[in-house]
CSV table of N, CA, C and O in Angstrom, one decimal:
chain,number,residue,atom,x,y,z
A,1,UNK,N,93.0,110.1,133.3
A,1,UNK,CA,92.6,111.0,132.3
A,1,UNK,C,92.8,112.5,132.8
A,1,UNK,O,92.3,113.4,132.1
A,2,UNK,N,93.4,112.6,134.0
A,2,UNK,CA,93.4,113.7,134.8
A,2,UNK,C,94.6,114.9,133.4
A,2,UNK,O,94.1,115.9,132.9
A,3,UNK,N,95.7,114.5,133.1
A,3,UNK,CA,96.7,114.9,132.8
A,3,UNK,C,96.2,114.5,131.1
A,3,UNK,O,95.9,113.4,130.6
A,4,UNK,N,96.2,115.8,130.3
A,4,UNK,CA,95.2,115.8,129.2
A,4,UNK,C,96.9,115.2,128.0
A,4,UNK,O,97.1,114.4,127.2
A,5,UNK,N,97.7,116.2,128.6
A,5,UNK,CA,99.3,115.9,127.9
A,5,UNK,C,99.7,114.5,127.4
A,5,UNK,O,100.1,114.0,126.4
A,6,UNK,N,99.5,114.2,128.8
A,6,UNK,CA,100.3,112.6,128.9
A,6,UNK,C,99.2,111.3,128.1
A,6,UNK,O,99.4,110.1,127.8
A,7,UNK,N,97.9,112.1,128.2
A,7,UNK,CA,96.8,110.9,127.6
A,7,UNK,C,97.0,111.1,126.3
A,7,UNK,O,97.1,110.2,125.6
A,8,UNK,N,97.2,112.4,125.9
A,8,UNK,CA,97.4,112.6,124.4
A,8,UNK,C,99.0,111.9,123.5
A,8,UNK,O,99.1,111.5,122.4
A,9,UNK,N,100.1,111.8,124.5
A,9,UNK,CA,101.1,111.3,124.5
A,9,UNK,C,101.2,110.0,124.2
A,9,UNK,O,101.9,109.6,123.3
A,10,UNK,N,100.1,109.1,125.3
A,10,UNK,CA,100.2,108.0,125.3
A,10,UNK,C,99.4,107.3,124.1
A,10,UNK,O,99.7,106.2,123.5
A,11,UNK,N,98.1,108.0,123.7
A,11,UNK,CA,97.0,107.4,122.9
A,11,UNK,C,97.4,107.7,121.7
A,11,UNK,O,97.6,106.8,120.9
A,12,UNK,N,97.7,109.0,121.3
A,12,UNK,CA,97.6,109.8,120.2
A,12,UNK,C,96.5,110.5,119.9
A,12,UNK,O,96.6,111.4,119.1
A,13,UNK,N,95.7,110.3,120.3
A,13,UNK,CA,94.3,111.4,120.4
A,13,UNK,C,94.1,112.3,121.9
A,13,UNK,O,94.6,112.1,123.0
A,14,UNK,N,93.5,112.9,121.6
A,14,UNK,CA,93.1,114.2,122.9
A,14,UNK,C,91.7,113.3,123.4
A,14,UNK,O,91.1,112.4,122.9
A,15,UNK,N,91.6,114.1,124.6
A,15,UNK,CA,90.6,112.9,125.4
A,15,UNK,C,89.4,113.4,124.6
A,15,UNK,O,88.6,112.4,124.5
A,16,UNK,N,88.8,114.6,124.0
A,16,UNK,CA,87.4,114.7,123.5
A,16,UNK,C,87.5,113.7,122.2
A,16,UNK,O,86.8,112.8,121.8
A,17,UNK,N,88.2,113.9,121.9
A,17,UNK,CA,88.9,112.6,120.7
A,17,UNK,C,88.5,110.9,121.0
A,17,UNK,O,87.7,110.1,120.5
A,18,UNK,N,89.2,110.9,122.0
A,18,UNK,CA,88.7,109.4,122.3
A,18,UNK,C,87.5,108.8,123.0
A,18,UNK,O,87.2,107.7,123.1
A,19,UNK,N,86.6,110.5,123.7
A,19,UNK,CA,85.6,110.0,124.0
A,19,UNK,C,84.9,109.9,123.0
A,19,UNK,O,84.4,108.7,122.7
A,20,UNK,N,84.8,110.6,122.4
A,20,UNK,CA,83.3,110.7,120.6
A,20,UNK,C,83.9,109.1,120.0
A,20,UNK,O,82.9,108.5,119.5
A,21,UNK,N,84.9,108.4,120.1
A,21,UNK,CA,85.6,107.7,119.1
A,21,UNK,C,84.8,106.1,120.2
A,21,UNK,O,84.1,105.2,119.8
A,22,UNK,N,85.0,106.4,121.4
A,22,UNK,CA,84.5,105.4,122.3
A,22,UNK,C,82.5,105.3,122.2
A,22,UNK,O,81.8,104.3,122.0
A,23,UNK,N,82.2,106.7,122.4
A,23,UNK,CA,80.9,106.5,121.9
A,23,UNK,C,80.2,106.0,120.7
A,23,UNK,O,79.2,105.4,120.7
A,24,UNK,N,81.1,106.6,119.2
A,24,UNK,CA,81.2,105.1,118.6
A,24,UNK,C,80.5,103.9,118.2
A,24,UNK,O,79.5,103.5,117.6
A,25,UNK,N,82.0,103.4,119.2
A,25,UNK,CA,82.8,102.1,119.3
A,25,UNK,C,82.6,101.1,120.1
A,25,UNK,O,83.1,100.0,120.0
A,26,UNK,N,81.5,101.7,121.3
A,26,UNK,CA,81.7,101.5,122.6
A,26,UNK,C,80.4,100.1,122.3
A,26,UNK,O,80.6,99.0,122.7
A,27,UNK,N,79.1,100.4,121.7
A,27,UNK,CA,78.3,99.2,121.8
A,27,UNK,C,78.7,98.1,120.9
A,27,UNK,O,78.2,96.9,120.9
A,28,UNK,N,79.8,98.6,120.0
A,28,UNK,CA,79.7,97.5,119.5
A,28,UNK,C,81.0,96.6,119.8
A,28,UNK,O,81.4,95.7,119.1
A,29,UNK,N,81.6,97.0,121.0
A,29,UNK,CA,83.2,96.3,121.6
A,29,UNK,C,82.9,96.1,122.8
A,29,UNK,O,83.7,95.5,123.6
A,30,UNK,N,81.5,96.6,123.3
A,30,UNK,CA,81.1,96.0,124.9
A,30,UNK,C,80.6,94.5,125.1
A,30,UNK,O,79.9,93.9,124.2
A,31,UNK,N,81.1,94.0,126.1
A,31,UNK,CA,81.1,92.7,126.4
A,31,UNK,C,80.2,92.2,127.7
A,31,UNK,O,80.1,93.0,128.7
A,32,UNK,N,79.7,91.2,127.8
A,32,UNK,CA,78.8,91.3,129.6
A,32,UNK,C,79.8,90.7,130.3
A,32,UNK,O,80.8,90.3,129.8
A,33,UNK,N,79.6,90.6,131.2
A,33,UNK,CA,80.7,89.4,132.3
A,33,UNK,C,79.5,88.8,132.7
A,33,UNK,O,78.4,89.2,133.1
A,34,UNK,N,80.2,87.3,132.6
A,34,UNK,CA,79.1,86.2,132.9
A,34,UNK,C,79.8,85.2,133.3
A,34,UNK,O,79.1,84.2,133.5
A,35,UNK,N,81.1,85.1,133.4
A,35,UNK,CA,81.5,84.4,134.8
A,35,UNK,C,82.8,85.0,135.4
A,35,UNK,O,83.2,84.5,136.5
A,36,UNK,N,83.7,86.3,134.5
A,36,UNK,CA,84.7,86.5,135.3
A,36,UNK,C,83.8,88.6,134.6
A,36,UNK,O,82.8,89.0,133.9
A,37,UNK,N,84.9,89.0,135.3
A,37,UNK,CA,84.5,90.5,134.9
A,37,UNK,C,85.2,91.3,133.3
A,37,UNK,O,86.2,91.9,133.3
A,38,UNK,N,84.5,90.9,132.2
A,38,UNK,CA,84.5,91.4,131.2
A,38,UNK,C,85.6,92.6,131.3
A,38,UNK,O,85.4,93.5,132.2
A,39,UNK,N,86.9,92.7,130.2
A,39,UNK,CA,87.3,94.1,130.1
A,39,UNK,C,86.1,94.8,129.0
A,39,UNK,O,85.4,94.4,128.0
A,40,UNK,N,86.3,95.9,129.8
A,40,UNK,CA,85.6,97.4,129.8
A,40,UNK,C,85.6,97.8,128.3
A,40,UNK,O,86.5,97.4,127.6
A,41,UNK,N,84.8,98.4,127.7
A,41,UNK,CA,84.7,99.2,125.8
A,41,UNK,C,86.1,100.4,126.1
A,41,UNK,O,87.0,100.7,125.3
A,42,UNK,N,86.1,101.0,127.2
A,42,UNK,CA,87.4,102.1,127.5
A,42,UNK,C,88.8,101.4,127.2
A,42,UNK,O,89.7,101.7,126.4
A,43,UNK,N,88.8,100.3,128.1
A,43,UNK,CA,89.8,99.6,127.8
A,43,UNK,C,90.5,99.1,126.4
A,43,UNK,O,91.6,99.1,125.9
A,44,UNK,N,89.1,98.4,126.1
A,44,UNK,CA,89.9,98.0,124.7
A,44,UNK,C,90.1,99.0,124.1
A,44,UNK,O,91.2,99.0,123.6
A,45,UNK,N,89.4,100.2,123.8
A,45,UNK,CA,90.0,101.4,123.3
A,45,UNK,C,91.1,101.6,123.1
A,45,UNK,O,91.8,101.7,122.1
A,46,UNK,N,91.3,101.8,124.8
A,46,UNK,CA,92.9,102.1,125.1
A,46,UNK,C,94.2,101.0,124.4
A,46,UNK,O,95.4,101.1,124.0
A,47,UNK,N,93.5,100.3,124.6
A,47,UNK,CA,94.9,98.9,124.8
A,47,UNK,C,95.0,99.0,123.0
A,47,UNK,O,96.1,98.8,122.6
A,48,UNK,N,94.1,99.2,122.2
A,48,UNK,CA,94.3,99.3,120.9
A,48,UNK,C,94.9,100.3,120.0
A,48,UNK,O,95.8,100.2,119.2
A,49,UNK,N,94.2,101.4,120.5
A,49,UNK,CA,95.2,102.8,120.3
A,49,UNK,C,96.5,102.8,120.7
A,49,UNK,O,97.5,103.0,120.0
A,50,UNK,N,96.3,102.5,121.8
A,50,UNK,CA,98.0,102.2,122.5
A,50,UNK,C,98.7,101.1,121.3
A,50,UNK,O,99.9,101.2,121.2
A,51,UNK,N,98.1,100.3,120.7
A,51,UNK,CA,98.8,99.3,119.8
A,51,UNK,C,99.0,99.8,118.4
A,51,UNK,O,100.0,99.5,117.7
A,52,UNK,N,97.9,100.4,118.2
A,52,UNK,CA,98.4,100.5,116.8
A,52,UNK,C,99.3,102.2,116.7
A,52,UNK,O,99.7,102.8,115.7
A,53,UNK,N,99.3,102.7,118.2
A,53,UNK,CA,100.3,104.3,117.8
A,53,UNK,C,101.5,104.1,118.1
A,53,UNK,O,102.3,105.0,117.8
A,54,UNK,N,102.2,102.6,118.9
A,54,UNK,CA,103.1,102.6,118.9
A,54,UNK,C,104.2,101.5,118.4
A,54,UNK,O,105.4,101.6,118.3
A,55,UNK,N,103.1,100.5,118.1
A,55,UNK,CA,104.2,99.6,117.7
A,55,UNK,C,104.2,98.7,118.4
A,55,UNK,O,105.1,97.9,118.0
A,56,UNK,N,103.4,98.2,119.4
A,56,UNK,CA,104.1,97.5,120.8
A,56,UNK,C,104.3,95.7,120.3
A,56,UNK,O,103.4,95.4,119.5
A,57,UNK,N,104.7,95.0,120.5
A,57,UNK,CA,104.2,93.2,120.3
A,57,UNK,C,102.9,93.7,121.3
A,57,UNK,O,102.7,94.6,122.1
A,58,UNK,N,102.2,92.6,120.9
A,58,UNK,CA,101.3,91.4,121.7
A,58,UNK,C,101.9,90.8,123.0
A,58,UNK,O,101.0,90.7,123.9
A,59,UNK,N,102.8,90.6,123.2
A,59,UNK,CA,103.2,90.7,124.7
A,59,UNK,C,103.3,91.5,125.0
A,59,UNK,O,102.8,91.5,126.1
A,60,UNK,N,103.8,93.0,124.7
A,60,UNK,CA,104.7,94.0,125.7
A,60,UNK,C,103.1,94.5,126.2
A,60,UNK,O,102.9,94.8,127.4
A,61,UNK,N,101.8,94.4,125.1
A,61,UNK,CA,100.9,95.0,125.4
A,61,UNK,C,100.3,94.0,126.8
A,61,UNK,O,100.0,94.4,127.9
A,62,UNK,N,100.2,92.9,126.3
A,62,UNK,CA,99.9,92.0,127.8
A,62,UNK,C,100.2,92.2,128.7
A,62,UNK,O,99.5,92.4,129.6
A,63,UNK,N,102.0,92.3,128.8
A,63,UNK,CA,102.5,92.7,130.2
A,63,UNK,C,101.9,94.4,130.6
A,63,UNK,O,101.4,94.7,131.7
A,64,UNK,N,102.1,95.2,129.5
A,64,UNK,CA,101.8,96.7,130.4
A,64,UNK,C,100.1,96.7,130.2
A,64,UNK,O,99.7,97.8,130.5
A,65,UNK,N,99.1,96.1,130.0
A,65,UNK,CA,97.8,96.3,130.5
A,65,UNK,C,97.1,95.0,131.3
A,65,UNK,O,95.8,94.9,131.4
A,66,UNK,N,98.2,94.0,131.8
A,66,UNK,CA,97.9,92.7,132.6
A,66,UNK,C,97.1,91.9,132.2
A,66,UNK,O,96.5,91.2,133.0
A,67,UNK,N,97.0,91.8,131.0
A,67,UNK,CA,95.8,90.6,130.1
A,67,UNK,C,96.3,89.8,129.2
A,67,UNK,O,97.1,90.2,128.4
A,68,UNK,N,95.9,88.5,129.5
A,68,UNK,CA,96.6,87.8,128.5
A,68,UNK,C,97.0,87.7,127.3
A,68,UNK,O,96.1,88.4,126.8
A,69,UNK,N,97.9,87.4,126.0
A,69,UNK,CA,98.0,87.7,124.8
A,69,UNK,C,96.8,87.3,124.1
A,69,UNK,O,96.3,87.9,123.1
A,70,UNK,N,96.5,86.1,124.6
A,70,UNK,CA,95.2,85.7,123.8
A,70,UNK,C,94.4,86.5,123.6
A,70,UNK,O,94.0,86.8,122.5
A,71,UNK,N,93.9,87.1,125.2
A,71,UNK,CA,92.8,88.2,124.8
A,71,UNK,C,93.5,89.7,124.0
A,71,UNK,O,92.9,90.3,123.1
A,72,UNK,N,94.8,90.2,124.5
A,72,UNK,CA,95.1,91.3,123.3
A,72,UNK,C,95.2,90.9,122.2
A,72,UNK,O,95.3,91.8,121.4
A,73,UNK,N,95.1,89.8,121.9
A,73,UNK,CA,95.0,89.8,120.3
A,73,UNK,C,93.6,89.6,119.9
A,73,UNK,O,93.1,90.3,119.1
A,74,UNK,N,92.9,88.7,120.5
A,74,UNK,CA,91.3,89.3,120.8
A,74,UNK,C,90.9,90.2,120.3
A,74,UNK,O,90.5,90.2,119.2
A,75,UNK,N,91.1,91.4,121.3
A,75,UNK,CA,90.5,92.6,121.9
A,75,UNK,C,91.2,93.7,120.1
A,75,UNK,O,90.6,94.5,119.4
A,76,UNK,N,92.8,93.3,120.0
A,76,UNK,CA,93.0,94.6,119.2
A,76,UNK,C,92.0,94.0,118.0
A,76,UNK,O,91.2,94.7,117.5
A,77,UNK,N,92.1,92.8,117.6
A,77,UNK,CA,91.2,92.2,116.1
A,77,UNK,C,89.8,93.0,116.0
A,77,UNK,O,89.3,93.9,115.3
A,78,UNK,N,89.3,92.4,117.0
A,78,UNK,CA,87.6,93.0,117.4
A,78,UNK,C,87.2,94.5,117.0
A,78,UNK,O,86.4,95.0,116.2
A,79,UNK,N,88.4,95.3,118.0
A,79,UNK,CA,88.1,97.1,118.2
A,79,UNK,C,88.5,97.6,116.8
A,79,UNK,O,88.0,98.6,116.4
A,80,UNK,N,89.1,97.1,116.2
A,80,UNK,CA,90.3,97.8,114.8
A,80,UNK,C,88.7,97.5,114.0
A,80,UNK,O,88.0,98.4,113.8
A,81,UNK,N,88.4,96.2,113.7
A,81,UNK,CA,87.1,95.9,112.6
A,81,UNK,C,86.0,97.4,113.4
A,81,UNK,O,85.8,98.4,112.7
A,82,UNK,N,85.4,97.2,114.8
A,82,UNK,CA,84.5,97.9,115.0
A,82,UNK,C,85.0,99.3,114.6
A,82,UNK,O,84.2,99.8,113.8
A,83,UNK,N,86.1,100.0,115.0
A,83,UNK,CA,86.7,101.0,114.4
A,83,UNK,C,86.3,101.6,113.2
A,83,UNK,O,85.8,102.6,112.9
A,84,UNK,N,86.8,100.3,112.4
A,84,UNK,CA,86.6,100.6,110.8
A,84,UNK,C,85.2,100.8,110.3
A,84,UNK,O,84.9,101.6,109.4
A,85,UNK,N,84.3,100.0,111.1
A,85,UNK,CA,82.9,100.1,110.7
A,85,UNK,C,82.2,101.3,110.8
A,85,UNK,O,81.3,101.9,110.1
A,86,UNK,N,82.7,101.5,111.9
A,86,UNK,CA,82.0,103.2,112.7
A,86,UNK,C,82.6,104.4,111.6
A,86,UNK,O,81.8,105.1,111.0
A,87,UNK,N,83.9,104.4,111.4
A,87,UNK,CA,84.0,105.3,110.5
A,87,UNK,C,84.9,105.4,109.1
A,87,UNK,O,85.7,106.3,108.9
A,88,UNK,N,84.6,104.1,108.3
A,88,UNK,CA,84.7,104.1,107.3
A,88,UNK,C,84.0,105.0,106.2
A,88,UNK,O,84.4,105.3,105.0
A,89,UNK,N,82.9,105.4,106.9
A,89,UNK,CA,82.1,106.1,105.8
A,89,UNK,C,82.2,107.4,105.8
A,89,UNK,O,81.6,108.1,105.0
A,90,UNK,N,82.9,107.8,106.6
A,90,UNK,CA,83.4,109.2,107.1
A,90,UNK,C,84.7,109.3,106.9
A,90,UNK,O,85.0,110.5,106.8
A,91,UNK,N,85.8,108.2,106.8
A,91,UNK,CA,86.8,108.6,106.5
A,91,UNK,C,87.4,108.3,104.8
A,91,UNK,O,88.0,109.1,104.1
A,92,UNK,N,86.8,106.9,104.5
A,92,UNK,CA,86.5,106.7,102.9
A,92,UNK,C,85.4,106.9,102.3
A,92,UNK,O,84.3,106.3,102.4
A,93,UNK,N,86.0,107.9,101.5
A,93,UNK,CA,84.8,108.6,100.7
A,93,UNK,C,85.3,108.3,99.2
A,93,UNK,O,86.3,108.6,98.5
A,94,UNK,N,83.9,107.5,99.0
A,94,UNK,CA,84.4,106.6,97.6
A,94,UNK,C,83.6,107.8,96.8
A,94,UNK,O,82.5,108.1,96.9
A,95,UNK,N,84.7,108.2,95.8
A,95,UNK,CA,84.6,109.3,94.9
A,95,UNK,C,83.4,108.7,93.4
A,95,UNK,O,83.3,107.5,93.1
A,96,UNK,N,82.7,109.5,92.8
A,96,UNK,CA,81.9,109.6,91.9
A,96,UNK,C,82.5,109.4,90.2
A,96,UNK,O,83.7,109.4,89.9
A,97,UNK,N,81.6,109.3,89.5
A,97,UNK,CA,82.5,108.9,88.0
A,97,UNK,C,83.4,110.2,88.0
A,97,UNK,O,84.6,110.1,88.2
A,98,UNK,N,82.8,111.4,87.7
A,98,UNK,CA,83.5,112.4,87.5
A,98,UNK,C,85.0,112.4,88.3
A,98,UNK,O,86.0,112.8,87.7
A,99,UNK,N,85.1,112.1,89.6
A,99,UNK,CA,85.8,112.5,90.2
A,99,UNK,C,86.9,111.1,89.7
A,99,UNK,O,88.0,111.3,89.2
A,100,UNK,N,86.4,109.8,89.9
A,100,UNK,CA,87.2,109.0,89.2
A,100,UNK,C,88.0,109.4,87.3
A,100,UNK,O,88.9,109.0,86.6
A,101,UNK,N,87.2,110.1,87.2
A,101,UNK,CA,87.7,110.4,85.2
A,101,UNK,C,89.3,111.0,85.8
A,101,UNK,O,90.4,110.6,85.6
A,102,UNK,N,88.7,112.2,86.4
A,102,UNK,CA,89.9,113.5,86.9
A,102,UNK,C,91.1,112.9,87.7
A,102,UNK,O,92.1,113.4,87.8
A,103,UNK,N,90.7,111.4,88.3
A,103,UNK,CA,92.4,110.7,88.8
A,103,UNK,C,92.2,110.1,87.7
A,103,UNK,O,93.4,110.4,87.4
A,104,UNK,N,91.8,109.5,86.7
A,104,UNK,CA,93.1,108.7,86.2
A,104,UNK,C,93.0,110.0,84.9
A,104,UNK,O,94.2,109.7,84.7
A,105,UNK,N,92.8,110.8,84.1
A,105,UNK,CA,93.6,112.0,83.7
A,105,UNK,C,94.9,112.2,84.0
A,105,UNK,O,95.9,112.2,83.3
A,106,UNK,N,94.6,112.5,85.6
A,106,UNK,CA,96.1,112.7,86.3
A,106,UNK,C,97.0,111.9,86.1
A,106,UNK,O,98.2,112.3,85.8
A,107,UNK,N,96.7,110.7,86.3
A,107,UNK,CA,97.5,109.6,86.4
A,107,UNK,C,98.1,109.5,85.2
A,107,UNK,O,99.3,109.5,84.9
A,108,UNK,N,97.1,109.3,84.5
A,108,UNK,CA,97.8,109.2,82.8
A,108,UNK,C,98.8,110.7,82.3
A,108,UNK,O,99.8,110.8,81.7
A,109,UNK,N,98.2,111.3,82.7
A,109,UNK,CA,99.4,112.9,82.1
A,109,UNK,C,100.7,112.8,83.4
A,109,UNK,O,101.7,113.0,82.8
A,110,UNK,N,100.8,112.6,84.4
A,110,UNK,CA,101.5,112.5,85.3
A,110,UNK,C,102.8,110.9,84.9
A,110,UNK,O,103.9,110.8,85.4
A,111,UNK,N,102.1,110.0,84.1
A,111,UNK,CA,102.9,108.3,84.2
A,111,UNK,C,103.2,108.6,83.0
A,111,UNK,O,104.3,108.2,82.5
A,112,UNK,N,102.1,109.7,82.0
A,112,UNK,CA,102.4,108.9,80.7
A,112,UNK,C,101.9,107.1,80.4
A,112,UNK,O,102.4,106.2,79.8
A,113,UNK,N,101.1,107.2,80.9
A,113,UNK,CA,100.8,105.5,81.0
A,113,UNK,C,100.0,105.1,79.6
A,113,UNK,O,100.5,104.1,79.1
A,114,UNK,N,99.0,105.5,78.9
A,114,UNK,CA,98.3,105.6,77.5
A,114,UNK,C,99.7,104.9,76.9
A,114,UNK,O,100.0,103.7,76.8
A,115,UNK,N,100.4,106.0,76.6
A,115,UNK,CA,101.2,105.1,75.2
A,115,UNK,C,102.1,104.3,76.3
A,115,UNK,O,102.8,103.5,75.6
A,116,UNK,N,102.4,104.2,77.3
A,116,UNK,CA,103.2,103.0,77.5
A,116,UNK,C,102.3,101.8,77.5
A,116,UNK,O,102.7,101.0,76.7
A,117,UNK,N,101.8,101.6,77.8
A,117,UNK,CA,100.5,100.8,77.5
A,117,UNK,C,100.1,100.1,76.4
A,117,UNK,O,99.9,98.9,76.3
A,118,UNK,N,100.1,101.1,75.2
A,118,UNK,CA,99.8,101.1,73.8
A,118,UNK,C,101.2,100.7,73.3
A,118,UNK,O,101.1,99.9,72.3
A,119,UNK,N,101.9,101.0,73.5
A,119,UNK,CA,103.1,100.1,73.0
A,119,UNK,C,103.2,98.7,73.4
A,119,UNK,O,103.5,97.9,72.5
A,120,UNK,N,103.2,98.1,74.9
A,120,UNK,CA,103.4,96.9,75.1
A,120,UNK,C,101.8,96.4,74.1
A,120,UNK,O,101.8,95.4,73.4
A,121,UNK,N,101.2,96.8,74.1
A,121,UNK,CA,99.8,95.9,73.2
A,121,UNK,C,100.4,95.6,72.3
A,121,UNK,O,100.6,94.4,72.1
A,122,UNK,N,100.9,96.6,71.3
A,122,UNK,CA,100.9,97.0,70.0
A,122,UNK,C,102.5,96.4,69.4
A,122,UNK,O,102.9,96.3,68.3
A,123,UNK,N,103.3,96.1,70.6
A,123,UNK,CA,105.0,96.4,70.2
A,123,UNK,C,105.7,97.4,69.0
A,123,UNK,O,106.7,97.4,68.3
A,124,UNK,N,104.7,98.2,69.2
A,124,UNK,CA,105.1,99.6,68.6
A,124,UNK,C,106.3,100.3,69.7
A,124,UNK,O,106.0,101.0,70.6
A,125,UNK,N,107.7,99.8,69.2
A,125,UNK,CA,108.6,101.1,69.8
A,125,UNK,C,108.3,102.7,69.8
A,125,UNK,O,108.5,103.5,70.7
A,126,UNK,N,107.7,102.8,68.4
A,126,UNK,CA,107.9,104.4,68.2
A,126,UNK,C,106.7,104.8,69.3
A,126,UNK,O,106.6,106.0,69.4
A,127,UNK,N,106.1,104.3,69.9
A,127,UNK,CA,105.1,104.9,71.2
A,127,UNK,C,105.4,104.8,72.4
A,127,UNK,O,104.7,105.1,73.3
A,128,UNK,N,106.8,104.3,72.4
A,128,UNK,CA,107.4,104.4,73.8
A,128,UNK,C,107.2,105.8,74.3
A,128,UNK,O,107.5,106.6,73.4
A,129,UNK,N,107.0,106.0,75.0
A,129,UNK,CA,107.3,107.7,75.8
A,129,UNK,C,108.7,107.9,75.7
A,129,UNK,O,109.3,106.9,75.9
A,130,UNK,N,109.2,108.9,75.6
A,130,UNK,CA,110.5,109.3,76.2
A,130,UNK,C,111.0,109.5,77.8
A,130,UNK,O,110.4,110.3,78.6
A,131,UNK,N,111.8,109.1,78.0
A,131,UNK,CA,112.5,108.9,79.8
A,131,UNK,C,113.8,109.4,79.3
A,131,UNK,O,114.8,109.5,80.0
Protein backbone atom coordinates (compact mmCIF):
# COMPACT_ATOMS: atom_id res chain seq x y z
CA UNK A 1 0.00 0.00 0.00
CA UNK A 2 3.23 1.92 0.01
CA UNK A 3 2.76 3.28 -3.75
CA UNK A 4 -0.89 5.08 -3.53
CA UNK A 5 -0.67 5.11 -7.83
CA UNK A 6 -0.29 1.59 -8.44
CA UNK A 7 -2.96 0.53 -5.51
CA UNK A 8 -5.31 2.80 -7.18
CA UNK A 9 -4.36 1.22 -10.53
CA UNK A 10 -4.76 -2.12 -9.47
CA UNK A 11 -8.10 -1.81 -7.14
CA UNK A 12 -9.82 1.05 -8.67
CA UNK A 13 -10.29 2.86 -5.50
CA UNK A 14 -7.73 5.10 -3.60
CA UNK A 15 -6.52 3.50 -0.37
CA UNK A 16 -8.78 6.01 2.03
CA UNK A 17 -11.46 4.44 -0.32
CA UNK A 18 -10.73 1.00 0.45
CA UNK A 19 -10.06 1.50 3.92
CA UNK A 20 -13.68 3.13 4.91
CA UNK A 21 -15.11 0.30 2.37
CA UNK A 22 -13.05 -2.52 4.46
CA UNK A 23 -14.33 -1.04 7.70
CA UNK A 24 -17.64 -1.67 6.38
CA UNK A 25 -17.17 -4.85 5.13
CA UNK A 26 -14.66 -6.12 7.25
CA UNK A 27 -16.99 -7.88 10.25
CA UNK A 28 -19.06 -9.06 8.14
CA UNK A 29 -16.30 -11.10 5.57
CA UNK A 30 -14.01 -11.89 8.64
CA UNK A 31 -13.42 -15.41 9.23
CA UNK A 32 -11.55 -17.29 12.48
CA UNK A 33 -8.97 -19.94 11.54
CA UNK A 34 -9.72 -23.03 13.31
CA UNK A 35 -7.66 -25.34 11.72
CA UNK A 36 -5.65 -23.81 8.77
CA UNK A 37 -5.09 -19.76 8.76
CA UNK A 38 -8.29 -18.08 7.62
CA UNK A 39 -7.71 -15.43 4.57
CA UNK A 40 -7.75 -12.05 6.02
CA UNK A 41 -11.32 -9.36 5.46
CA UNK A 42 -8.17 -7.14 3.50
CA UNK A 43 -7.73 -9.82 1.31
CA UNK A 44 -10.95 -10.70 0.27
CA UNK A 45 -11.41 -7.07 -0.33
CA UNK A 46 -8.70 -7.13 -2.51
CA UNK A 47 -9.09 -10.32 -4.45
CA UNK A 48 -12.77 -8.96 -5.16
CA UNK A 49 -12.15 -5.55 -6.27
CA UNK A 50 -9.37 -6.87 -8.20
CA UNK A 51 -12.33 -9.14 -9.77
CA UNK A 52 -14.93 -7.34 -10.46
CA UNK A 53 -12.49 -3.98 -11.97
CA UNK A 54 -10.99 -6.21 -14.21
CA UNK A 55 -12.44 -8.95 -15.62
CA UNK A 56 -10.19 -11.64 -14.40
CA UNK A 57 -11.61 -15.66 -14.64
CA UNK A 58 -11.68 -17.54 -11.39
CA UNK A 59 -8.53 -18.97 -12.20
CA UNK A 60 -6.34 -16.17 -13.39
CA UNK A 61 -7.55 -14.85 -9.92
CA UNK A 62 -6.39 -18.20 -8.09
CA UNK A 63 -3.24 -18.23 -9.74
CA UNK A 64 -2.28 -14.30 -9.07
CA UNK A 65 -3.58 -14.41 -5.25
CA UNK A 66 -2.48 -18.30 -4.63
CA UNK A 67 -5.91 -19.60 -3.44
CA UNK A 68 -7.78 -22.13 -4.67
CA UNK A 69 -10.78 -21.47 -7.25
CA UNK A 70 -13.01 -22.93 -4.91
CA UNK A 71 -12.33 -20.51 -2.37
CA UNK A 72 -12.20 -17.39 -5.06
CA UNK A 73 -15.40 -18.13 -5.91
CA UNK A 74 -16.20 -18.38 -2.22
CA UNK A 75 -14.67 -15.35 -1.16
CA UNK A 76 -15.88 -13.11 -4.49
CA UNK A 77 -19.81 -14.59 -3.70
CA UNK A 78 -19.56 -13.68 0.08
CA UNK A 79 -17.69 -9.98 -0.23
CA UNK A 80 -19.94 -8.69 -3.37
CA UNK A 81 -23.47 -9.75 -1.10
CA UNK A 82 -21.58 -8.14 2.17
CA UNK A 83 -20.64 -5.23 -0.18
CA UNK A 84 -24.14 -4.77 -1.22
CA UNK A 85 -25.51 -4.90 2.17
CA UNK A 86 -23.18 -2.26 3.73
CA UNK A 87 -24.09 0.12 1.01
CA UNK A 88 -27.05 -0.48 -0.68
CA UNK A 89 -28.79 2.12 1.24
CA UNK A 90 -26.41 4.66 0.41
CA UNK A 91 -26.07 3.88 -3.00
CA UNK A 92 -29.90 2.91 -3.80
CA UNK A 93 -32.04 5.43 -2.98
CA UNK A 94 -35.43 4.23 -3.59
CA UNK A 95 -37.26 7.44 -4.76
CA UNK A 96 -40.78 8.65 -3.21
CA UNK A 97 -44.32 8.72 -4.97
CA UNK A 98 -43.67 12.20 -6.13
CA UNK A 99 -40.38 11.43 -7.49
CA UNK A 100 -41.66 8.14 -9.08
CA UNK A 101 -44.85 10.32 -10.85
CA UNK A 102 -41.91 12.77 -12.45
CA UNK A 103 -40.02 9.38 -14.11
CA UNK A 104 -42.72 7.97 -15.61
CA UNK A 105 -44.01 11.66 -16.90
CA UNK A 106 -40.64 11.59 -18.48
CA UNK A 107 -40.87 8.40 -19.70
CA UNK A 108 -44.17 8.74 -21.13
CA UNK A 109 -43.43 12.43 -23.00
CA UNK A 110 -39.96 11.11 -23.86
CA UNK A 111 -41.50 7.17 -25.46
CA UNK A 112 -44.69 8.56 -26.22
CA UNK A 113 -45.77 5.28 -24.50
CA UNK A 114 -49.76 6.42 -23.36
CA UNK A 115 -51.08 6.20 -26.79
CA UNK A 116 -48.88 3.45 -27.96
CA UNK A 117 -50.22 1.59 -25.30
CA UNK A 118 -53.77 2.72 -25.85
CA UNK A 119 -53.76 1.63 -29.25
CA UNK A 120 -52.46 -1.90 -28.80
CA UNK A 121 -55.59 -2.15 -26.08
CA UNK A 122 -57.93 -0.49 -28.11
CA UNK A 123 -56.54 -1.53 -31.94
CA UNK A 124 -57.23 1.92 -32.55
CA UNK A 125 -54.70 2.83 -35.55
CA UNK A 126 -55.59 6.47 -35.48
CA UNK A 127 -53.59 6.52 -31.86
CA UNK A 128 -50.58 5.27 -33.14
CA UNK A 129 -47.95 7.98 -32.40
CA UNK A 130 -46.21 9.16 -35.29
CA UNK A 131 -42.37 7.78 -36.01
Amino acid sequence: MEDEALFRNYHRVTIPQYLELLQKVGPAIEKLSVTREAISSGLRLSLTLRYLCDGSSMATMSHEYRISRWSVSRVISETTLAIWDALREDVLVVPDRNALQNIALRFEEKWNATLELRSKLTGDERQKPLR
